[in-house]
PDB file of C-alpha atoms and ligand atoms in Angstrom:
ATOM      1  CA  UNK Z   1       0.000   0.000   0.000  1.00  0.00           C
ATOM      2  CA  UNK Z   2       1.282   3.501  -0.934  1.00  0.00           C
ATOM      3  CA  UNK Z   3       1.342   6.517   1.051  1.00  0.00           C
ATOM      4  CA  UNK Z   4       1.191   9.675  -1.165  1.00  0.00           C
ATOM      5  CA  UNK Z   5       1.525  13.019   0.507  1.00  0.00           C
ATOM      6  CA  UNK Z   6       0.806  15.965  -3.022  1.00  0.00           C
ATOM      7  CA  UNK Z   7      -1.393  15.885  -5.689  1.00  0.00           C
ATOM      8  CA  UNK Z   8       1.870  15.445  -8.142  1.00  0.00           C
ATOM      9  CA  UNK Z   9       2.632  12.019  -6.784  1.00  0.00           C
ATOM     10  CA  UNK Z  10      -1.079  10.686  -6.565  1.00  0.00           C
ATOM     11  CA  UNK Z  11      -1.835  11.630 -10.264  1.00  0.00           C
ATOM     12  CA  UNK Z  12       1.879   9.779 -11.079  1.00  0.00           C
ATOM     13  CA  UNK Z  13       0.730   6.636  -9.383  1.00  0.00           C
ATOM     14  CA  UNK Z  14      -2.998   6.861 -10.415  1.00  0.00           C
ATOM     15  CA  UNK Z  15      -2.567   7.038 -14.394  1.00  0.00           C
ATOM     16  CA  UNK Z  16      -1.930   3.243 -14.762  1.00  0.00           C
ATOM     17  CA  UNK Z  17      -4.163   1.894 -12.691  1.00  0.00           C
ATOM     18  CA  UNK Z  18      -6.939   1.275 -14.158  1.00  0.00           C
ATOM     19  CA  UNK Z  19     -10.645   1.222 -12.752  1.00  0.00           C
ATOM     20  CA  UNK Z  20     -10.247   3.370  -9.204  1.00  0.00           C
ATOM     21  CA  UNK Z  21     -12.259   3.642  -6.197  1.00  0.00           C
ATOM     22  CA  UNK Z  22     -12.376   6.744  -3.890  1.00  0.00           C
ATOM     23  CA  UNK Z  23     -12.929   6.310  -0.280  1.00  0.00           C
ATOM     24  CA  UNK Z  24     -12.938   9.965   1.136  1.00  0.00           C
ATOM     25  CA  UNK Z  25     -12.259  10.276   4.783  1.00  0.00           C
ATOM     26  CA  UNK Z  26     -11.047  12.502   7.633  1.00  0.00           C
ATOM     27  CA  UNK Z  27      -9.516   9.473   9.316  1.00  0.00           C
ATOM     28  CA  UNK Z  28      -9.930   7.585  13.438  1.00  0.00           C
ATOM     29  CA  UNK Z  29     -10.571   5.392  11.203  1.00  0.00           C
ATOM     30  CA  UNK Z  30     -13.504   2.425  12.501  1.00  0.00           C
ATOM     31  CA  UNK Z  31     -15.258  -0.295  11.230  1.00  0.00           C
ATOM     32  CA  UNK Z  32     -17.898   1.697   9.257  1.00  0.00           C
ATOM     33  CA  UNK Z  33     -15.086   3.134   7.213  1.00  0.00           C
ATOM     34  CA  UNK Z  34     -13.840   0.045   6.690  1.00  0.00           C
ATOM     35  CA  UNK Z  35     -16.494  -1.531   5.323  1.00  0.00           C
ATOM     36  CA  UNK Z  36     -16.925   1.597   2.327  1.00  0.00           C
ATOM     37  CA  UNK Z  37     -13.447   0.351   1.660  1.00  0.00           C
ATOM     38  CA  UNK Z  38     -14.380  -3.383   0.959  1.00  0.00           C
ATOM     39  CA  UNK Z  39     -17.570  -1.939  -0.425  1.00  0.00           C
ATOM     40  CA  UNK Z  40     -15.037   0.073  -3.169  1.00  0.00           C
ATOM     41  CA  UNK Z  41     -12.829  -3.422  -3.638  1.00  0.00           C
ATOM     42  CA  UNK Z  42     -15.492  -5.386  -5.210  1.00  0.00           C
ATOM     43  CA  UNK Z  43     -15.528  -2.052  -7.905  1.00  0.00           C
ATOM     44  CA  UNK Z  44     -12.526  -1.251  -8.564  1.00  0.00           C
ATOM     45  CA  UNK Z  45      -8.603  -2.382  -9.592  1.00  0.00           C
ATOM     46  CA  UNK Z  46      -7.359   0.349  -7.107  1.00  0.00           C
ATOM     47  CA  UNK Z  47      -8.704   1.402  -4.157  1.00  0.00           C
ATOM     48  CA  UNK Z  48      -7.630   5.098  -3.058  1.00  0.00           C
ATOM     49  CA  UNK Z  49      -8.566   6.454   0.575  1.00  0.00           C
ATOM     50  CA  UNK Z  50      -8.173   9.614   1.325  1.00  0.00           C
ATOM     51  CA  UNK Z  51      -7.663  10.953   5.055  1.00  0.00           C
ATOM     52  CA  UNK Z  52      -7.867  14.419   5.461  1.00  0.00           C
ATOM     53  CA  UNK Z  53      -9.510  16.747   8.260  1.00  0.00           C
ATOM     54  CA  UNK Z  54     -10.899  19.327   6.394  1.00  0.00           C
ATOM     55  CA  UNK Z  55     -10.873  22.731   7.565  1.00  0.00           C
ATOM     56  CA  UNK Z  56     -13.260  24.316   5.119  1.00  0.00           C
ATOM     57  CA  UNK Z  57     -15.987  22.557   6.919  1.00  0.00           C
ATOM     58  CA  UNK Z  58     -15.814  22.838  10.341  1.00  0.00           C
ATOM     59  CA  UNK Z  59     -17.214  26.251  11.991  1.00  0.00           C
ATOM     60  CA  UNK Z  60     -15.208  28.377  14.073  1.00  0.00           C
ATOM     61  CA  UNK Z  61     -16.359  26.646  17.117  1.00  0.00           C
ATOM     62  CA  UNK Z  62     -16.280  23.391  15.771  1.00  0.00           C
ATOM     63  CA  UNK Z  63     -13.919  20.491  16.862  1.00  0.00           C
ATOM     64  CA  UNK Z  64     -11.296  21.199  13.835  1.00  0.00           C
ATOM     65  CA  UNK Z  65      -7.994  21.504  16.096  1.00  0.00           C
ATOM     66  CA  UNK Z  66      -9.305  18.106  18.759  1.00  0.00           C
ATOM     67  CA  UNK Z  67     -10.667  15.974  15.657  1.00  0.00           C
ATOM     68  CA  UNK Z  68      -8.856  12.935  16.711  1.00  0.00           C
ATOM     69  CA  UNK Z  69      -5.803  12.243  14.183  1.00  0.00           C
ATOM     70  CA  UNK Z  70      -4.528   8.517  14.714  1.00  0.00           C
ATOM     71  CA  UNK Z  71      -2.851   8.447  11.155  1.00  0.00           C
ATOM     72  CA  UNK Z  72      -0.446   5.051  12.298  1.00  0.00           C
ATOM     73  CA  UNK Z  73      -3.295   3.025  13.220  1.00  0.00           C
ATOM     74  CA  UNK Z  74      -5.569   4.113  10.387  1.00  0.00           C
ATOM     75  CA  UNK Z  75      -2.792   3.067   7.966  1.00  0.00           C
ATOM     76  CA  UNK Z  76      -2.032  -0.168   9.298  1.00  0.00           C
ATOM     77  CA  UNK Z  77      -6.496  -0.780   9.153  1.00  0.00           C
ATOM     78  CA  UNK Z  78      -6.179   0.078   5.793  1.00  0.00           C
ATOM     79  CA  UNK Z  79      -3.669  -2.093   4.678  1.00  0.00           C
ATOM     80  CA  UNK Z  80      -5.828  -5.124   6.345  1.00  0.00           C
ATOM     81  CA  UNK Z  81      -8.919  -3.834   4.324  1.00  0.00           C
ATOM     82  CA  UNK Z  82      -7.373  -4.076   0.786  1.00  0.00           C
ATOM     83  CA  UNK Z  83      -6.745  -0.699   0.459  1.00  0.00           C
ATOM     84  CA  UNK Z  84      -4.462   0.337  -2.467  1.00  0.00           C
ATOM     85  CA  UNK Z  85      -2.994   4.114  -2.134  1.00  0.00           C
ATOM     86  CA  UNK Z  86      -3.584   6.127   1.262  1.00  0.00           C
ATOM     87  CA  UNK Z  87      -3.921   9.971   0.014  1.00  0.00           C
ATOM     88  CA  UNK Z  88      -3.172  11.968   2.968  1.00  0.00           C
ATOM     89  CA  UNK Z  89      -2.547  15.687   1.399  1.00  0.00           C
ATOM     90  CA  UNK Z  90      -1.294  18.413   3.914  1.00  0.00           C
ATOM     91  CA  UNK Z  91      -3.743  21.807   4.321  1.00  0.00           C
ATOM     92  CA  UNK Z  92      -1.306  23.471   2.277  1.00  0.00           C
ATOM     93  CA  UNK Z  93      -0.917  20.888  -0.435  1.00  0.00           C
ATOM     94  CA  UNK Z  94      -4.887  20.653  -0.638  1.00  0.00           C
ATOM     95  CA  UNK Z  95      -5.513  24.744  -0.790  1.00  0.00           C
ATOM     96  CA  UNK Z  96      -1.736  25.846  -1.893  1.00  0.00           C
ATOM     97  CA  UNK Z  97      -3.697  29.276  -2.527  1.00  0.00           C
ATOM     98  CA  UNK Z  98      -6.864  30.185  -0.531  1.00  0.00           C
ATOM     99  CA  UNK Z  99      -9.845  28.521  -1.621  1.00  0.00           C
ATOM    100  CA  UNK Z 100     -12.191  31.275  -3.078  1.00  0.00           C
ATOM    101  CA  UNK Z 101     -13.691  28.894  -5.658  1.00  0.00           C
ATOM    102  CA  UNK Z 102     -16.077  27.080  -3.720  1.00  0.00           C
ATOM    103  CA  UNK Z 103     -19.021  24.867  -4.445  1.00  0.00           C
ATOM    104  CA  UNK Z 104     -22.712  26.708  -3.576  1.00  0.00           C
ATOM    105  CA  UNK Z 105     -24.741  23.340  -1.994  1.00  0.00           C
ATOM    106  CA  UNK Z 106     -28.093  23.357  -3.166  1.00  0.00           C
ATOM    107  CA  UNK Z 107     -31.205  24.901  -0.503  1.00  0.00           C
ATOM    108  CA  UNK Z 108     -31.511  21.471   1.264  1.00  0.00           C
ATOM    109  CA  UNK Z 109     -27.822  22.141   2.794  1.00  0.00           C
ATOM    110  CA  UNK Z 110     -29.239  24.887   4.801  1.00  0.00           C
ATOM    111  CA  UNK Z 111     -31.655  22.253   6.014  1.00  0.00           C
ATOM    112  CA  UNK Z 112     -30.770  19.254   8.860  1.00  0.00           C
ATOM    113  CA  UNK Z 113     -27.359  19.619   9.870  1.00  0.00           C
ATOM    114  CA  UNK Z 114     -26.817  22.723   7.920  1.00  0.00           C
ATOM    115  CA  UNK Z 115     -29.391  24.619   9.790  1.00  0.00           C
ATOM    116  CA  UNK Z 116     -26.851  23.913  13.030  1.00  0.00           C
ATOM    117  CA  UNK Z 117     -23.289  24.048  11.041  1.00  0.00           C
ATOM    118  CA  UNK Z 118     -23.468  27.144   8.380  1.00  0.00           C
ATOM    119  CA  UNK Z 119     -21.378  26.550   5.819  1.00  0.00           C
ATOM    120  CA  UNK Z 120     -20.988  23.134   6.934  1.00  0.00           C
ATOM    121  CA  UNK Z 121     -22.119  21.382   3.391  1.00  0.00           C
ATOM    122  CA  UNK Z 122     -20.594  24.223   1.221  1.00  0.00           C
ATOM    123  CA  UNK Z 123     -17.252  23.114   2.749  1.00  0.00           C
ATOM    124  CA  UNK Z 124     -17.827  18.888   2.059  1.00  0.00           C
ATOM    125  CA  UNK Z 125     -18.797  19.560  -1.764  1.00  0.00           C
ATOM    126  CA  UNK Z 126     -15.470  21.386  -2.723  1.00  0.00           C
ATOM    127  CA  UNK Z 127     -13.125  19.136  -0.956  1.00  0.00           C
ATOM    128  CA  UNK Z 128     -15.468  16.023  -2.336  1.00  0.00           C
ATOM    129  CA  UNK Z 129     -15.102  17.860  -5.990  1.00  0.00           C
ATOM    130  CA  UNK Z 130     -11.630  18.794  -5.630  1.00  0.00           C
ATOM    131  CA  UNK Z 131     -10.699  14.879  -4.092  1.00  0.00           C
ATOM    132  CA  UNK Z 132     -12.447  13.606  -6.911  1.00  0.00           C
ATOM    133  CA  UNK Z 133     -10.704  15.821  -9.308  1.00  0.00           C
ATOM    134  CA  UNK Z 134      -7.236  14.984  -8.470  1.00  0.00           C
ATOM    135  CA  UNK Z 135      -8.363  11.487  -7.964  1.00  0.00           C
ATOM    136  CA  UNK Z 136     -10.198  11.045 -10.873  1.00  0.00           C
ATOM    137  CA  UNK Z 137     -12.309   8.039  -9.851  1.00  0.00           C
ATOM    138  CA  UNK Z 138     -14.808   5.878 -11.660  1.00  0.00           C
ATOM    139  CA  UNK Z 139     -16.437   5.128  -8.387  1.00  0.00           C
ATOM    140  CA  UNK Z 140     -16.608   6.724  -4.989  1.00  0.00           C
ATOM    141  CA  UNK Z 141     -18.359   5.218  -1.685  1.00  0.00           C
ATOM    142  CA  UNK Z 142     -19.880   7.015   1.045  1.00  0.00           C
ATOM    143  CA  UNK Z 143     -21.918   6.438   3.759  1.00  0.00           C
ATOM    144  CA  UNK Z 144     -25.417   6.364   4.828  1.00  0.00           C
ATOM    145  CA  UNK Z 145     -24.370   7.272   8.215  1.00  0.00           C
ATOM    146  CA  UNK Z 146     -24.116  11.000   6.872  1.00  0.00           C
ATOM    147  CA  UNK Z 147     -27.128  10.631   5.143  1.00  0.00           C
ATOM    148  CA  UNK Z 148     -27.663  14.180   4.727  1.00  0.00           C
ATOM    149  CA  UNK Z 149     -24.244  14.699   2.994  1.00  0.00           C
ATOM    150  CA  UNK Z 150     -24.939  11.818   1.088  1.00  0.00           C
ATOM    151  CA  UNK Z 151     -27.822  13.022  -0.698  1.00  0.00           C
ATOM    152  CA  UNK Z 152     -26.161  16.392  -1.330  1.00  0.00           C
ATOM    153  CA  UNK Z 153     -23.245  14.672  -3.172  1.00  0.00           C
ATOM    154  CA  UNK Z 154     -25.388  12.737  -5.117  1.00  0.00           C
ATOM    155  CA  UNK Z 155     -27.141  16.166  -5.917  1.00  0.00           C
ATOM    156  CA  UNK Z 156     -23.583  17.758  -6.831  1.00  0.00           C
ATOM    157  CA  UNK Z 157     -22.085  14.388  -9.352  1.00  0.00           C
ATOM    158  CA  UNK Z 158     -25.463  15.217 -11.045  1.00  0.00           C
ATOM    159  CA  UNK Z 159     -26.075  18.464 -11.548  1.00  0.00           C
ATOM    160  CA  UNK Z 160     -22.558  19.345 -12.370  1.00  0.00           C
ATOM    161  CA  UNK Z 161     -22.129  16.128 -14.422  1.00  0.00           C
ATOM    162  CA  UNK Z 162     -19.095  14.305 -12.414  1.00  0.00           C
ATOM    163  CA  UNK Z 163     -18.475  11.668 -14.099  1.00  0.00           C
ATOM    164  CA  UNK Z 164     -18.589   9.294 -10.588  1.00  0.00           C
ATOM    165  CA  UNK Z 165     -20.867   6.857 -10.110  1.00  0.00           C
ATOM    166  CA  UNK Z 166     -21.608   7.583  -6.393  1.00  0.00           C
ATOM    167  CA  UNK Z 167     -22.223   4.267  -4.146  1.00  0.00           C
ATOM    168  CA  UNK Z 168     -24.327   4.630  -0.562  1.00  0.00           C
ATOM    169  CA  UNK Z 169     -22.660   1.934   2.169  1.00  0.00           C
ATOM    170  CA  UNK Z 170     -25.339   0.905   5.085  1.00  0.00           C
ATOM    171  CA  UNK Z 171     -24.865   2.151   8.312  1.00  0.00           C
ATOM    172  CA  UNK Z 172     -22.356  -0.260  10.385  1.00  0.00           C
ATOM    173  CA  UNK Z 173     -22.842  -0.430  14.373  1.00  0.00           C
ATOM    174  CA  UNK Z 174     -21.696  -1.511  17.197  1.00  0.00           C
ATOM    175  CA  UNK Z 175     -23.574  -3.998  19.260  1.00  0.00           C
ATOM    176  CA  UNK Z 176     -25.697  -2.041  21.368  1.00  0.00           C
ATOM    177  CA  UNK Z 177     -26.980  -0.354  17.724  1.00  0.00           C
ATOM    178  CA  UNK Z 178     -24.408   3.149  18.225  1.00  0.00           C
ATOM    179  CA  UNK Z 179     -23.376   3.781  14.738  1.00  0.00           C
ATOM    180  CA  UNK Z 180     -19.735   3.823  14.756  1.00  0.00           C
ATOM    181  CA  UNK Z 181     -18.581   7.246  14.674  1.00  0.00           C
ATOM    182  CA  UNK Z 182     -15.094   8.872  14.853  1.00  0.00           C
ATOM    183  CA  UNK Z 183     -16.687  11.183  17.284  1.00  0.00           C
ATOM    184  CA  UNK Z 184     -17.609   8.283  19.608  1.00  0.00           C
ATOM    185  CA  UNK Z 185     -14.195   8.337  20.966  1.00  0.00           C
ATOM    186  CA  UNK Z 186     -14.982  11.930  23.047  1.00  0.00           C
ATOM    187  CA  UNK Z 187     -17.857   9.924  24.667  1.00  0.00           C
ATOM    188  CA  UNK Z 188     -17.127   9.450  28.625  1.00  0.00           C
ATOM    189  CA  UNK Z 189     -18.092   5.538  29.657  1.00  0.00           C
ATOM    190  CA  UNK Z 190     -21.348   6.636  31.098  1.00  0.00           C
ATOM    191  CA  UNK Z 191     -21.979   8.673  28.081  1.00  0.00           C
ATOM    192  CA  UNK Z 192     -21.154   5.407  25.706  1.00  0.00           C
ATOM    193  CA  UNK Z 193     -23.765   4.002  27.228  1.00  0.00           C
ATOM    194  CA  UNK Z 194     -26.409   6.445  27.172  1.00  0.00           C
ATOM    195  CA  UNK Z 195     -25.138   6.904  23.374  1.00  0.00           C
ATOM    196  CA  UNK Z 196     -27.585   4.329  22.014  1.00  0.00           C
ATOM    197  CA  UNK Z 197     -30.576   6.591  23.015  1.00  0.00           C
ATOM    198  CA  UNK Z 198     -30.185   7.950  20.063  1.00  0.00           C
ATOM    199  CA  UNK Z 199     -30.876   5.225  18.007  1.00  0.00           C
ATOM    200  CA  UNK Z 200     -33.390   4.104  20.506  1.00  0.00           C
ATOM    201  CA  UNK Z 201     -35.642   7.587  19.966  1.00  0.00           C
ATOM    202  CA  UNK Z 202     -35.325   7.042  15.963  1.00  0.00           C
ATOM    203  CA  UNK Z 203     -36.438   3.312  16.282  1.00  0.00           C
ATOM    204  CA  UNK Z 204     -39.809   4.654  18.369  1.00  0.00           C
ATOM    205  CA  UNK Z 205     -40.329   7.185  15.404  1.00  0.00           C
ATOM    206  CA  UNK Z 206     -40.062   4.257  13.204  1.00  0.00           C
ATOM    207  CA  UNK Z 207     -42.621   1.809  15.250  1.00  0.00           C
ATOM    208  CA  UNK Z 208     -44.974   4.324  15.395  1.00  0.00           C
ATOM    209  CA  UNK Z 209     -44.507   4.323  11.503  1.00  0.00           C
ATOM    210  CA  UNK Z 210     -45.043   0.967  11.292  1.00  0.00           C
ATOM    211  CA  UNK Z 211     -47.898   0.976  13.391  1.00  0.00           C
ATOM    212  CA  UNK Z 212     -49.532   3.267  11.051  1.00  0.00           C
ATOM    213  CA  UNK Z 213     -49.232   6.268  12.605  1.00  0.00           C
ATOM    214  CA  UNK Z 214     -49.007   9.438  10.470  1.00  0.00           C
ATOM    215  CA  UNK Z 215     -48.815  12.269  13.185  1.00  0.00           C
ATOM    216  CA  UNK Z 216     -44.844  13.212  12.156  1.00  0.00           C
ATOM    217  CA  UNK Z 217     -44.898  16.015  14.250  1.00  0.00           C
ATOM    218  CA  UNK Z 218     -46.326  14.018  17.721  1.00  0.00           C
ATOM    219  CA  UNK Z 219     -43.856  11.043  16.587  1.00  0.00           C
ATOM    220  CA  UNK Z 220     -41.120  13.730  16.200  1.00  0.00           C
ATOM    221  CA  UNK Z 221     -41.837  15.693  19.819  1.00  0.00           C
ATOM    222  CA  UNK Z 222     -42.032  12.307  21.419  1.00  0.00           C
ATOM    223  CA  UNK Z 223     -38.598  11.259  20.107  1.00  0.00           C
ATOM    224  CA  UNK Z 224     -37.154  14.746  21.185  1.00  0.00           C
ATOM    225  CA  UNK Z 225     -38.839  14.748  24.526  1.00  0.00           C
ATOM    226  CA  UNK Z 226     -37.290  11.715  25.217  1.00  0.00           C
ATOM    227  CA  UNK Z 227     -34.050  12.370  24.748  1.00  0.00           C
ATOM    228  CA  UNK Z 228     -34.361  15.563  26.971  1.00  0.00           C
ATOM    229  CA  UNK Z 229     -35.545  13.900  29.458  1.00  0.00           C
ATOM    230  CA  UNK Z 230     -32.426  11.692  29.382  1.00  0.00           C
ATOM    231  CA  UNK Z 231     -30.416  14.782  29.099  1.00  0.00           C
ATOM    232  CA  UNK Z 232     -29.791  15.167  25.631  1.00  0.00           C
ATOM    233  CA  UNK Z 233     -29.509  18.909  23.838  1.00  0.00           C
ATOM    234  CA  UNK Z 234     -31.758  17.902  20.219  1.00  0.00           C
ATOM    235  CA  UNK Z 235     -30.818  19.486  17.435  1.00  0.00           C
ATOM    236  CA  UNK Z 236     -33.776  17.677  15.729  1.00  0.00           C
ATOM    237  CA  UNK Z 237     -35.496  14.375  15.155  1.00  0.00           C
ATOM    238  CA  UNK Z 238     -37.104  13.981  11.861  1.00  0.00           C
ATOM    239  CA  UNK Z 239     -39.574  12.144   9.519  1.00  0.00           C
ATOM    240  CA  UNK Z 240     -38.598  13.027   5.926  1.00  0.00           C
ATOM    241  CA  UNK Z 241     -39.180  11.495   2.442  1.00  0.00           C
ATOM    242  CA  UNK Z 242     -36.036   9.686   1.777  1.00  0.00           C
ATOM    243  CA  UNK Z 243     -35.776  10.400  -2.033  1.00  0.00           C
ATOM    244  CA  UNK Z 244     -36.147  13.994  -1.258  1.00  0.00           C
ATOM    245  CA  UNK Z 245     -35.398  14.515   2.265  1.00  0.00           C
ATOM    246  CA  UNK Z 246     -38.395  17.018   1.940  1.00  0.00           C
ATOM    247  CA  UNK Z 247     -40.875  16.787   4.794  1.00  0.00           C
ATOM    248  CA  UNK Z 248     -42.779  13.457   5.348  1.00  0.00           C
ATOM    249  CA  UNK Z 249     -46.394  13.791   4.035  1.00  0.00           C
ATOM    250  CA  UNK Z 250     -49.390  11.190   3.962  1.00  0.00           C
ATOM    251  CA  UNK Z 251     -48.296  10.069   0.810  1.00  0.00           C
ATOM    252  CA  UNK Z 252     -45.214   9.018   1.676  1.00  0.00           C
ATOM    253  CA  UNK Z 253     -43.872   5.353   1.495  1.00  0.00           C
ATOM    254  CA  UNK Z 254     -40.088   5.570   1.658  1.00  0.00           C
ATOM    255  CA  UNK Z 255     -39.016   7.699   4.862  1.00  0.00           C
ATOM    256  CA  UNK Z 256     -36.107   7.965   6.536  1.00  0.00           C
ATOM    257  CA  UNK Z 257     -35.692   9.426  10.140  1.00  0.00           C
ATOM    258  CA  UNK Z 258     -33.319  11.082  10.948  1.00  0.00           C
ATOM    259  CA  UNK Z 259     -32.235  12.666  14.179  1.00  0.00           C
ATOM    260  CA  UNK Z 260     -28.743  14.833  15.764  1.00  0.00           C
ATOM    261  CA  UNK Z 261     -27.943  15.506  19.504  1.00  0.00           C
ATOM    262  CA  UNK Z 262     -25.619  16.545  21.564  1.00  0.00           C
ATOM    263  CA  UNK Z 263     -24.351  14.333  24.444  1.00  0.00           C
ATOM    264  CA  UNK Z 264     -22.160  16.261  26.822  1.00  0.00           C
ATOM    265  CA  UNK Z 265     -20.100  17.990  24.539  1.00  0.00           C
ATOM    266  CA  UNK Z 266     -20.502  15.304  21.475  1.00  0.00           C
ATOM    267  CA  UNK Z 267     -22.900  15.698  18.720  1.00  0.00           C
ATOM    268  CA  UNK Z 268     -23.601  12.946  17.614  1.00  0.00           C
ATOM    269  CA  UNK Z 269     -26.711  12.256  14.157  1.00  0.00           C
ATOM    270  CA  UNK Z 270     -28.274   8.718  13.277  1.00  0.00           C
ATOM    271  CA  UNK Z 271     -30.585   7.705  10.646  1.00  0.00           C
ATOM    272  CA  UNK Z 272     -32.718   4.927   9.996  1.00  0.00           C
ATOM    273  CA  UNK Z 273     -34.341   4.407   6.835  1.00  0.00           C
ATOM    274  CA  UNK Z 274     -38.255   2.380   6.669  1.00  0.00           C
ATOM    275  CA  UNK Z 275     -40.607   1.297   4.277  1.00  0.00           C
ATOM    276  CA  UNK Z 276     -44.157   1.168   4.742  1.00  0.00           C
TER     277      UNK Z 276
HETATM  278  P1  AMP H 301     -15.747  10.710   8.138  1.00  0.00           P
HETATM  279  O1  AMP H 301     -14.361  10.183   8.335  1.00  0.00           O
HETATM  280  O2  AMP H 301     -16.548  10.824   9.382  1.00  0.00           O
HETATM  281  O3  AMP H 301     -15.784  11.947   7.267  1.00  0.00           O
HETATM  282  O4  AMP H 301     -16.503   9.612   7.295  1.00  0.00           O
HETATM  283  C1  AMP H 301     -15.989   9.155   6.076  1.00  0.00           C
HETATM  284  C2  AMP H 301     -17.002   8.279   5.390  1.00  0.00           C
HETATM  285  O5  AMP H 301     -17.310   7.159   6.221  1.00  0.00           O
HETATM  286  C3  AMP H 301     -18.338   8.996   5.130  1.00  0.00           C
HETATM  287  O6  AMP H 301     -18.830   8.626   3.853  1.00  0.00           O
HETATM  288  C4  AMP H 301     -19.209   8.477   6.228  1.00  0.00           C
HETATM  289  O7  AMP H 301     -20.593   8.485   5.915  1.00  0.00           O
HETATM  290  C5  AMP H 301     -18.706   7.060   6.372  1.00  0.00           C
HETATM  291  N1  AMP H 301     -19.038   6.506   7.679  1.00  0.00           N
HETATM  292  C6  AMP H 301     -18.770   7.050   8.889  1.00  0.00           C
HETATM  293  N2  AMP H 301     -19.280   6.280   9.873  1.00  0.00           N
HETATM  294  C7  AMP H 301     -19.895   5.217   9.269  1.00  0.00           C
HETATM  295  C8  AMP H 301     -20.622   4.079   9.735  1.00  0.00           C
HETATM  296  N3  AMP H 301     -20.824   3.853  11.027  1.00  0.00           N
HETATM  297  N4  AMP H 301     -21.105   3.218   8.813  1.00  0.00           N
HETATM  298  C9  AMP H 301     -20.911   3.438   7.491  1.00  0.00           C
HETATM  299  N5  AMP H 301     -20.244   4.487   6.990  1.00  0.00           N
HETATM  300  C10 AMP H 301     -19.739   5.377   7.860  1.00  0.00           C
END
């Protein structure tokens, strides 16, 4: 497995390699990323991950500078998985001039997560663009875990005609149902455990689905109630369409729930997807 540091080297070793896979990361590397790496195997000849914490989207008060950076361990992981090239850029070599060329995320970025982390999605889309750019990949893997981001990627490849077919990797978890999460690791042991509330609220959303239930808001307030009660700032649980990620209506048959919280000083999102 290679380690390539600049743009100049990754292109070098990329040109002969056939069909390539892109894996984009910011590292603290777990199972779940893991898994969009053997996902990217079965679709490719070479297999590039990228680990890089991105500045350009984390806020000013975000946890850019503490984002835990293990880069060792995550290459050895790697390795295991089948990975192929490890692209691991510096800040500098990434934006060698300041980035004023950005990518504008469509409205639904100001939505979810973007509503709580301005900027936030703008930020993902021109590293994603710029990764895939240098890369150059036929395929690129991603998780459902960031649903959100996800969607908005899928929005970018095809309104601004990247040639990348984009592939969505289920959510992996650990036992208790926590979706593994780099930011897991800032989790006290009493918070671990409380972490799979979370998960726990969604799931209610989603029996009250399947019990027929169409009251999103009530289902919603529930879900958030709960997890105040257990302590738990919300930053919001809810019932969407998941093809559009616009608001839930009676019509809908494909939802997905989604919700984002802060534990302690950890915020932490989850998603579950159902269909009725
Ligand atoms: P991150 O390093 O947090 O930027 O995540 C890199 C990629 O891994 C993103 O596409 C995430 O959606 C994905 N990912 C993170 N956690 C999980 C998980 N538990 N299961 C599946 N994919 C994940």
């Amino acid at each position: 497995m290679k380690i390539i540091r600049t743009v100049a080297e990754l292109r070098a070793a990329t040109e002969v390699a056939g069909r390539i896979a892109l894996v984009p990361t910011m590292g603290n590397l777990h199972a779940g990323h893991l898994s969009l790496v053997q996902q990217a195997r079965q679709h490719a000849d070479c297999v590039v991950t990228s680990i890089f914490v991105n500045p350009l989207q984390f806020g000013p008060n975000e946890d850019y500078a503490s984002y835990p950076r293990t880069f060792e361990v995550d290459c050895q992981k790697l390795e295991a998985a089948g990975c192929d090239i490890v692209f691991a850029p510096t800040v500098d070599a990434l934006y060698p001039v300041p980035q004023q060329v950005t990518v504008n995320p469509p409205p639904i970025a100001n939505d979810l997560c973007g509503a709580f982390r301005p900027g936030h999605f703008a930020g993902v889309l021109t590293v994603v663009l710029k990764l895939m750019n240098i890369v150059q990949p036929d395929v690129a893997v991603f998780g459902k875990k960031d649903y959100q981001q996800l969607f908005i990627i899928r929005a970018m490849v095809e309104q601004l005609n990247v040639p990348v077919q984009i592939i969505g990797a289920e959510i992996v978890r650990a036992g208790d149902a926590l979706a593994l999460s780099s930011r897991n690791s800032y989790l006290s042991d009493p918070e671990r455990m409380a972490a799979v509330q979370l998960n726990r609220a969604l799931q209610g959303v989603r029996d009250g689905l399947a019990a027929g239930r169409r009251e999103f808001a009530a289902l919603e307030q529930a879900a958030q109630q709960a997890l105040a009660a257990a302590g738990w700032k919300v930053d919001y649980v809810t019932v969407r369409e998941a093809a559009t990620l616009a608001p839930a209506t009676a019509d809908t048959r494909y939802f997905v729930i989604l919700g984002a919280a802060w534990l302690g000083r950890t915020r932490l999102i989850d998603n579950i997807e159902y269909a009725a």
